[in-house]
Amino acid sequence: MIYLQLCALLVLPWSFSAETNNETFQAFVDMVVSNLTACDNYKLPVNNENLCSVRSSKGEEFRDFGSFDFIIVGAGSAGTLLANRLTEIKEWKVLLLEAGGKENDFSDIPGMALPLYLTDMNWGYLSTPQERACKAMKESKCVCPRGKVVGGSSTINAKMYSRGNKDDFDAWEKLGNPGWSYQDVLPYFKKTENCHIYNPDPPYRGSGGLLDVNYTAPTVFTSIFLKGKEELGYQLNDYNGKQQIGVSQVQFTIKGNKIASGGRAFIDPFMNRKNLNVTINAFVTRLIIDKEKKRVLGVEFVQDGRKYAAKAKKEVILSAGAINTPQILMISGIGPQEALSKIGVETLVDLPVGLNMEDHAAFTGLNFRTNHTLFNDSIEVLLERYLNDQRPLTAAFNADCVSFINVNDRKSSVPNIEQVLMVPPFENSQAIKVLNLKDVKPLSNPYTDMHVWLILLHPKSKGSVTLKSKDPLDFPNVDYNYYAEEEDLRTMHKGVEETLKLLETKAFKSINATYIPVIEICTEHKEGSHEFWHCMIEHLTSTMYHPVGTTRMGNSSKDAVVTPKLTVYGVERLRVVDAGVIPRIVSANTNAAVYMIAEKAADEIKGLYHRSIATGKQL
Ligand SMILES: Cc1cc2nc3c(=O)[nH]c(=O)nc-3n(C[C@H](O)[C@H](O)[C@H](O)COP(=O)(O)OP(=O)(O)OC[C@H]3O[C@@H](n4cnc5c(N)ncnc54)[C@H](O)[C@@H]3O)c2cc1C
Ligand SMILES: *[C@@H]1O[C@H](CO)[C@@H](O)[C@H](O)[C@H]1NC(C)=O
Ligand SMILES: *[C@@H]1O[C@H](CO)[C@@H](O)[C@H](O)[C@H]1NC(C)=O
Ligand SMILES: *[C@@H]1O[C@H](CO)[C@@H](O)[C@H](O)[C@H]1NC(C)=O
Ligand SMILES: *[C@@H]1O[C@H](CO)[C@@H](O)[C@H](O)[C@H]1NC(C)=O
Ligand SMILES: *[C@@H]1O[C@H](CO)[C@@H](O)[C@H](O)[C@H]1NC(C)=O
Ligand SMILES: *[C@@H]1O[C@H](CO)[C@@H](O)[C@H](O)[C@H]1NC(C)=O
Ligand SMILES: *[C@@H]1O[C@H](CO)[C@@H](O)[C@H](O)[C@H]1NC(C)=O
Ligand SMILES: *[C@@H]1O[C@H](CO)[C@@H](O)[C@H](O)[C@H]1NC(C)=O
């Protein structure tokens, strides 16, 4: 069994360069090493005990936290942007409640996003055991990381900025959501953005926004991948422009060599706004509701062992993400009646909360050996490189290039598979921990190999979020239900075949790229056969971390939780603004779409209440 420590490979051998004598630099190295060591020793929680245990002597009574115009629950991607936009209106007092703490110098380094999995910036969920997926994982459970920090998942994520396809948003509108067509939402994508890439498709890109987007430095494999794809007929393009199909370096949400998270972009520079109250380490446990009027009055939360109640004069907005928002709703009596009665919750509004979950499954088994050696260096050298804007630590999740393709119809403008080149591949001990892999002998080499992750963009299989109990102490059950539909497996397999074509290109031949399995599994099947790849796909599953749809928008409370204006059906003064409202998953990583949703929601809310301020009309 090879079970290397997370940072052992990074720390050794210790090299003594001239930089070592520089105190500032040495302090930086010490900070990183100390954090990585803590990651090694970190044990993921199994419930929310650390957040919601109430000191018994002080815990009986709720303390009054005061009254605000809006209470936003969760300072993640959506919550940070929304809090920023709503506090542009000076008359509005906004309370932003966040269960986690602040970001820091360690989480600012893009290349440390993976280790953040092993810190309390991650809620630490695992999925339920999967029947047709995650078979190489302990108990067939895939991980479900979610950010628990100001910035939320945008702080711990891979920072890939990709909006999706025109067709995605036009489909949202056709599903019964007027106002969400591509033409309607494009201005909101542009509004958020400050784009710095050298080859933008101008009509589609924004330059005055708060969110910085850029490429980072290339690796020696960047041009190999781009050329290989070009040989296969794909064009180099700005995939956030007119045409999504093609190949490109990854566009990241970064500012210089640091991450550009929701916290860093929308909150930190605005902490001097008197009408913005950001309260951290505050775990919201339920909504306060006037049951007769079915009107939301505020929220209860626990902070530092004490219980508080905060009131909202206008609205409570849930931005706790696609997993936690359903939990808060269901504990508060808003959800599927049958499921709620099982956990002893009286149903206030019967809605399909937690159902219709969609997530992008990833296949992590494509490992290519090359005849180059990269980044086999000490942590000091790597950090020196980082401070000079050089890879590998400038790229979150080591993402390098991306290609959107359609493996069923080469002529289609809508992709169904996303290929992500990762250089270097996840270092073995990291992969074991952050993917929940069984203790197996890894065959991949983090210094000579490259990975291409495949992402299934339009899964037919649907998952769910349900509750173990009505106690906020318990983690929710996350069932991805990957590959429940055979078609998903077939599409992924076609993605594998399409990716293997790269090995036949001149570009890939120039580095003698050869397929080497990441671990020894599925050996009962002939390597390369149909059965072999299906077996591999069912074993080496990961989430691409994009759960959506658990509180989806639609025009009927039968199959939707929120209206196209994102207000919750059947209750007053309650809105959901996060990834959960997405009615059909986008053909891309989801963060950009979540920001777009928050921008649009902010305009909607301003339009609804702000005129009333001007006219003095009471709402
Ligand atoms: C590891 C990882 C990698 C990813 N990579 C990418 C990528 O490269 N590109 C991309 O586009 N997308 C990526 N995503 C997805 C993207 O980050 C999410 O879709 C997006 O951040 C979701 O935003 P949100 O506002 O819905 O939720 P979040 O950003 O998760 O925010 C929810 C916030 O609410 C807080 N919260 C939850 N419950 C409570 C409570 N009870 N009380 C108080 N606060 C609470 C949380 O702590 C969190 O801060 C990734 C996600 C992860 C986890
Ligand atoms: C010390 O290191 C820091 C960070 O790398 C750098 O900004 C600074 O210029 C260095 N100082 C000297 C004297 O080398
Ligand atoms: C936020 O509101 C609480 C409760 O009213 C108050 O105690 C706290 O000082 C406020 N914080 C800020 C930064 O305004
Ligand atoms: C990680 O780094 C941050 C600074 O960015 C520091 O405050 C914190 O103490 C470090 N954590 C550990 C465990 O060393
Ligand atoms: C809801 O949207 C669907 C799909 O566009 C449409 O067929 C249906 O008529 C709409 N229902 C209502 C009540 O508007
Ligand atoms: C964007 O990236 C390029 C290339 O990596 C770099 O030269 C440029 O300074 C970056 N721009 C900003 C604003 O960070
Ligand atoms: C990485 O470096 C170490 C120590 O210098 C060496 O033993 C090892 O063979 C190197 N690995 C590769 C793949 O070159
Ligand atoms: C890698 O292999 C290719 C093909 O065999 C060869 O042309 C190339 O010179 C090799 N490169 C290195 C760095 O060994
Ligand atoms: C190419 O790689 C394969 C497998 O790693 C190896 O057996 C072969 O010798 C290499 N060929 C060259 C020319 O380097």
CSV table of C-alpha atoms in Angstrom, one decimal, residues 166-182 184 553-555 583-584:
chain,number,residue,atom,x,y,z
A,166,LYS,CA,-26.8,29.9,-25.4
A,167,ASP,CA,-29.0,26.9,-25.7
A,168,ASP,CA,-28.9,26.2,-21.9
A,169,PHE,CA,-30.6,29.5,-21.1
A,170,ASP,CA,-33.0,29.4,-24.0
A,171,ALA,CA,-34.0,26.0,-22.6
A,172,TRP,CA,-34.6,27.5,-19.1
A,173,GLU,CA,-37.0,30.0,-20.7
A,174,LYS,CA,-38.8,27.2,-22.7
A,175,LEU,CA,-39.2,25.2,-19.4
A,176,GLY,CA,-41.5,28.0,-18.2
A,177,ASN,CA,-39.1,30.7,-16.9
A,178,PRO,CA,-39.7,33.9,-18.8
A,179,GLY,CA,-36.8,36.4,-18.6
A,180,TRP,CA,-34.0,33.7,-18.5
A,181,SER,CA,-33.3,33.4,-22.2
A,182,TYR,CA,-29.7,33.8,-23.3
A,184,ASP,CA,-31.9,38.2,-21.2
A,553,MET,CA,-37.4,27.4,-10.7
A,554,GLY,CA,-40.4,26.8,-12.8
A,555,ASN,CA,-44.0,28.0,-13.4
A,583,PRO,CA,-33.9,24.4,-13.7
A,584,ARG,CA,-31.6,22.4,-16.0
